[in-house]
């Protein structure tokens, strides 16, 4: 049985005031006990969120990390620093990082390993562009991104990763993959995971991300291989985020 995970990704948005207002809303309205909720926050807000959410069933995560543990890497943040500030998760390989900051599969692997070494759970993001989908290359692209990391991990490391399928053409565009399109890719991801180990494939959580919102979450989350959501824009509105959590409950 895979516990659904609804992870909000605030991207470079929000404020300390928003952290506090989410904490108040979560405390007043609650989160379904059958769902795990997490917020991937800008790093400067994590420590304050750790305090504000101390009594709440909401996990915290970073949006990126650097693969080195410490040193002369001005501006970068290590896995252990995220952990110190309350993060349990960290996004790795988000398409915005791949596209805008040039993170390739080798860098993504190094960051996944750094996260695991610091006892964080990496949320590995994979997804195809519209051009790749139109060329019939969706599965080749996402399975390639998955294999670039999973081939290089030990068995016990693989089971500590969460995978998020995020079609690039659906991120922040208002255009969502249909439940059937998403399910097809999730099933292919799970089948690939089974080539490492059927038990791994059965237990690993696969999230869908790409314009998930209150209005479409229920049908996406009802798909057999969709175990939760990575939610960008809609995670900035506490009503929407809580409604998505309800849909998963
Ligand atoms: C994301 O940033 O991971 C994402 C899925 O964004 P949105 O929900 O806004 O498409």
PDB file of N, CA, C and O and ligand atoms in Angstrom, residues 7 9-11 91 94-96 125 166 170-175 208-213 230-235, ligand 1:
ATOM      1  N   UNK A   7       2.811  16.963  -2.753  1.00  0.00           N
ATOM      2  CA  UNK A   7       3.943  17.856  -2.478  1.00  0.00           C
ATOM      3  C   UNK A   7       3.744  19.155  -3.237  1.00  0.00           C
ATOM      4  O   UNK A   7       3.625  19.159  -4.468  1.00  0.00           O
ATOM      5  N   UNK A   9       5.118  22.682  -4.618  1.00  0.00           N
ATOM      6  CA  UNK A   9       6.389  23.300  -5.024  1.00  0.00           C
ATOM      7  C   UNK A   9       6.126  24.786  -5.214  1.00  0.00           C
ATOM      8  O   UNK A   9       5.537  25.180  -6.215  1.00  0.00           O
ATOM      9  N   UNK A  10       6.568  25.567  -4.249  1.00  0.00           N
ATOM     10  CA  UNK A  10       6.301  27.008  -4.325  1.00  0.00           C
ATOM     11  C   UNK A  10       7.162  27.706  -5.381  1.00  0.00           C
ATOM     12  O   UNK A  10       6.939  28.858  -5.690  1.00  0.00           O
ATOM     13  N   UNK A  11       8.184  26.998  -5.889  1.00  0.00           N
ATOM     14  CA  UNK A  11       9.155  27.635  -6.801  1.00  0.00           C
ATOM     15  C   UNK A  11       9.695  28.908  -6.132  1.00  0.00           C
ATOM     16  O   UNK A  11       9.789  28.948  -4.900  1.00  0.00           O
ATOM     17  N   UNK A  91      13.635  18.247  -4.124  1.00  0.00           N
ATOM     18  CA  UNK A  91      13.413  18.021  -5.557  1.00  0.00           C
ATOM     19  C   UNK A  91      14.766  17.926  -6.253  1.00  0.00           C
ATOM     20  O   UNK A  91      15.669  18.713  -5.961  1.00  0.00           O
ATOM     21  N   UNK A  94      14.171  18.854 -11.450  1.00  0.00           N
ATOM     22  CA  UNK A  94      12.968  19.554 -11.939  1.00  0.00           C
ATOM     23  C   UNK A  94      13.282  20.123 -13.318  1.00  0.00           C
ATOM     24  O   UNK A  94      14.403  20.570 -13.577  1.00  0.00           O
ATOM     25  N   UNK A  95      12.295  20.135 -14.189  1.00  0.00           N
ATOM     26  CA  UNK A  95      12.585  20.550 -15.578  1.00  0.00           C
ATOM     27  C   UNK A  95      13.098  21.986 -15.638  1.00  0.00           C
ATOM     28  O   UNK A  95      13.877  22.330 -16.534  1.00  0.00           O
ATOM     29  N   UNK A  96      12.672  22.829 -14.681  1.00  0.00           N
ATOM     30  CA  UNK A  96      13.203  24.208 -14.695  1.00  0.00           C
ATOM     31  C   UNK A  96      14.692  24.200 -14.367  1.00  0.00           C
ATOM     32  O   UNK A  96      15.456  25.011 -14.900  1.00  0.00           O
ATOM     33  N   UNK A 125      12.577  14.225 -10.627  1.00  0.00           N
ATOM     34  CA  UNK A 125      11.600  14.650 -11.637  1.00  0.00           C
ATOM     35  C   UNK A 125      12.067  14.225 -13.031  1.00  0.00           C
ATOM     36  O   UNK A 125      13.229  14.431 -13.389  1.00  0.00           O
ATOM     37  N   UNK A 166       6.630  14.633 -14.719  1.00  0.00           N
ATOM     38  CA  UNK A 166       6.135  15.977 -15.006  1.00  0.00           C
ATOM     39  C   UNK A 166       6.365  16.294 -16.481  1.00  0.00           C
ATOM     40  O   UNK A 166       7.479  16.713 -16.864  1.00  0.00           O
ATOM     41  N   UNK A 170       3.242  20.509 -19.654  1.00  0.00           N
ATOM     42  CA  UNK A 170       2.105  20.700 -18.740  1.00  0.00           C
ATOM     43  C   UNK A 170       2.477  21.536 -17.521  1.00  0.00           C
ATOM     44  O   UNK A 170       1.607  21.869 -16.720  1.00  0.00           O
ATOM     45  N   UNK A 171       3.755  21.879 -17.371  1.00  0.00           N
ATOM     46  CA  UNK A 171       4.176  22.598 -16.156  1.00  0.00           C
ATOM     47  C   UNK A 171       3.930  24.084 -16.313  1.00  0.00           C
ATOM     48  O   UNK A 171       4.480  24.728 -17.215  1.00  0.00           O
ATOM     49  N   UNK A 172       3.066  24.606 -15.456  1.00  0.00           N
ATOM     50  CA  UNK A 172       2.803  26.041 -15.436  1.00  0.00           C
ATOM     51  C   UNK A 172       2.078  26.546 -16.673  1.00  0.00           C
ATOM     52  O   UNK A 172       2.005  27.749 -16.909  1.00  0.00           O
ATOM     53  N   UNK A 173       1.531  25.636 -17.469  1.00  0.00           N
ATOM     54  CA  UNK A 173       0.897  26.041 -18.726  1.00  0.00           C
ATOM     55  C   UNK A 173      -0.626  26.010 -18.636  1.00  0.00           C
ATOM     56  O   UNK A 173      -1.306  26.475 -19.546  1.00  0.00           O
ATOM     57  N   UNK A 174      -1.152  25.403 -17.572  1.00  0.00           N
ATOM     58  CA  UNK A 174      -2.594  25.221 -17.483  1.00  0.00           C
ATOM     59  C   UNK A 174      -3.045  24.021 -18.309  1.00  0.00           C
ATOM     60  O   UNK A 174      -4.215  23.645 -18.287  1.00  0.00           O
ATOM     61  N   UNK A 175      -2.120  23.416 -19.030  1.00  0.00           N
ATOM     62  CA  UNK A 175      -2.463  22.260 -19.853  1.00  0.00           C
ATOM     63  C   UNK A 175      -2.039  20.999 -19.092  1.00  0.00           C
ATOM     64  O   UNK A 175      -0.846  20.801 -18.835  1.00  0.00           O
ATOM     65  N   UNK A 208       2.421  12.568 -10.082  1.00  0.00           N
ATOM     66  CA  UNK A 208       2.194  13.296 -11.334  1.00  0.00           C
ATOM     67  C   UNK A 208       2.311  14.787 -11.044  1.00  0.00           C
ATOM     68  O   UNK A 208       1.779  15.279 -10.028  1.00  0.00           O
ATOM     69  N   UNK A 209       2.951  15.527 -11.931  1.00  0.00           N
ATOM     70  CA  UNK A 209       2.994  16.984 -11.817  1.00  0.00           C
ATOM     71  C   UNK A 209       2.802  17.631 -13.169  1.00  0.00           C
ATOM     72  O   UNK A 209       3.279  17.131 -14.186  1.00  0.00           O
ATOM     73  N   UNK A 210       2.094  18.741 -13.176  1.00  0.00           N
ATOM     74  CA  UNK A 210       1.849  19.478 -14.425  1.00  0.00           C
ATOM     75  C   UNK A 210       0.444  20.022 -14.397  1.00  0.00           C
ATOM     76  O   UNK A 210      -0.508  19.324 -14.756  1.00  0.00           O
ATOM     77  N   UNK A 211       0.307  21.268 -13.881  1.00  0.00           N
ATOM     78  CA  UNK A 211      -1.002  21.928 -13.806  1.00  0.00           C
ATOM     79  C   UNK A 211      -2.047  21.099 -13.058  1.00  0.00           C
ATOM     80  O   UNK A 211      -3.229  21.113 -13.417  1.00  0.00           O
ATOM     81  N   UNK A 212      -1.603  20.377 -12.025  1.00  0.00           N
ATOM     82  CA  UNK A 212      -2.599  19.704 -11.169  1.00  0.00           C
ATOM     83  C   UNK A 212      -3.283  20.777 -10.330  1.00  0.00           C
ATOM     84  O   UNK A 212      -2.645  21.683  -9.812  1.00  0.00           O
ATOM     85  N   UNK A 213      -4.600  20.686 -10.235  1.00  0.00           N
ATOM     86  CA  UNK A 213      -5.343  21.647  -9.428  1.00  0.00           C
ATOM     87  C   UNK A 213      -6.552  20.944  -8.823  1.00  0.00           C
ATOM     88  O   UNK A 213      -6.801  19.762  -9.118  1.00  0.00           O
ATOM     89  N   UNK A 230       2.808  16.410  -7.578  1.00  0.00           N
ATOM     90  CA  UNK A 230       3.750  17.500  -7.348  1.00  0.00           C
ATOM     91  C   UNK A 230       3.056  18.731  -7.932  1.00  0.00           C
ATOM     92  O   UNK A 230       2.779  18.781  -9.133  1.00  0.00           O
ATOM     93  N   UNK A 231       2.732  19.660  -7.053  1.00  0.00           N
ATOM     94  CA  UNK A 231       1.804  20.733  -7.402  1.00  0.00           C
ATOM     95  C   UNK A 231       2.524  22.073  -7.333  1.00  0.00           C
ATOM     96  O   UNK A 231       3.009  22.456  -6.261  1.00  0.00           O
ATOM     97  N   UNK A 232       2.608  22.767  -8.459  1.00  0.00           N
ATOM     98  CA  UNK A 232       3.273  24.067  -8.481  1.00  0.00           C
ATOM     99  C   UNK A 232       2.305  25.182  -8.148  1.00  0.00           C
ATOM    100  O   UNK A 232       1.998  25.445  -6.982  1.00  0.00           O
ATOM    101  N   UNK A 233       1.771  25.836  -9.179  1.00  0.00           N
ATOM    102  CA  UNK A 233       0.927  27.020  -9.003  1.00  0.00           C
ATOM    103  C   UNK A 233      -0.163  26.853  -7.954  1.00  0.00           C
ATOM    104  O   UNK A 233      -0.358  27.734  -7.099  1.00  0.00           O
ATOM    105  N   UNK A 234      -0.870  25.725  -7.982  1.00  0.00           N
ATOM    106  CA  UNK A 234      -2.008  25.545  -7.061  1.00  0.00           C
ATOM    107  C   UNK A 234      -1.560  25.356  -5.615  1.00  0.00           C
ATOM    108  O   UNK A 234      -2.389  25.423  -4.705  1.00  0.00           O
ATOM    109  N   UNK A 235      -0.263  25.151  -5.385  1.00  0.00           N
ATOM    110  CA  UNK A 235       0.179  24.974  -3.989  1.00  0.00           C
ATOM    111  C   UNK A 235       0.403  26.312  -3.296  1.00  0.00           C
ATOM    112  O   UNK A 235       0.707  26.355  -2.102  1.00  0.00           O
TER     113      UNK A 235
HETATM  114  C1  LIG B   1       5.942  22.040 -10.793  1.00  0.00           C
HETATM  115  O1  LIG B   1       6.534  23.100 -10.685  1.00  0.00           O
HETATM  116  O2  LIG B   1       6.489  21.010 -10.403  1.00  0.00           O
HETATM  117  C2  LIG B   1       4.591  22.031 -11.369  1.00  0.00           C
HETATM  118  C3  LIG B   1       4.006  20.881 -11.600  1.00  0.00           C
HETATM  119  O3  LIG B   1       4.016  23.256 -11.621  1.00  0.00           O
HETATM  120  P1  LIG B   1       2.461  23.530 -12.011  1.00  0.00           P
HETATM  121  O4  LIG B   1       1.620  22.715 -11.082  1.00  0.00           O
HETATM  122  O5  LIG B   1       2.306  25.003 -11.820  1.00  0.00           O
HETATM  123  O6  LIG B   1       2.295  23.093 -13.430  1.00  0.00           O
END
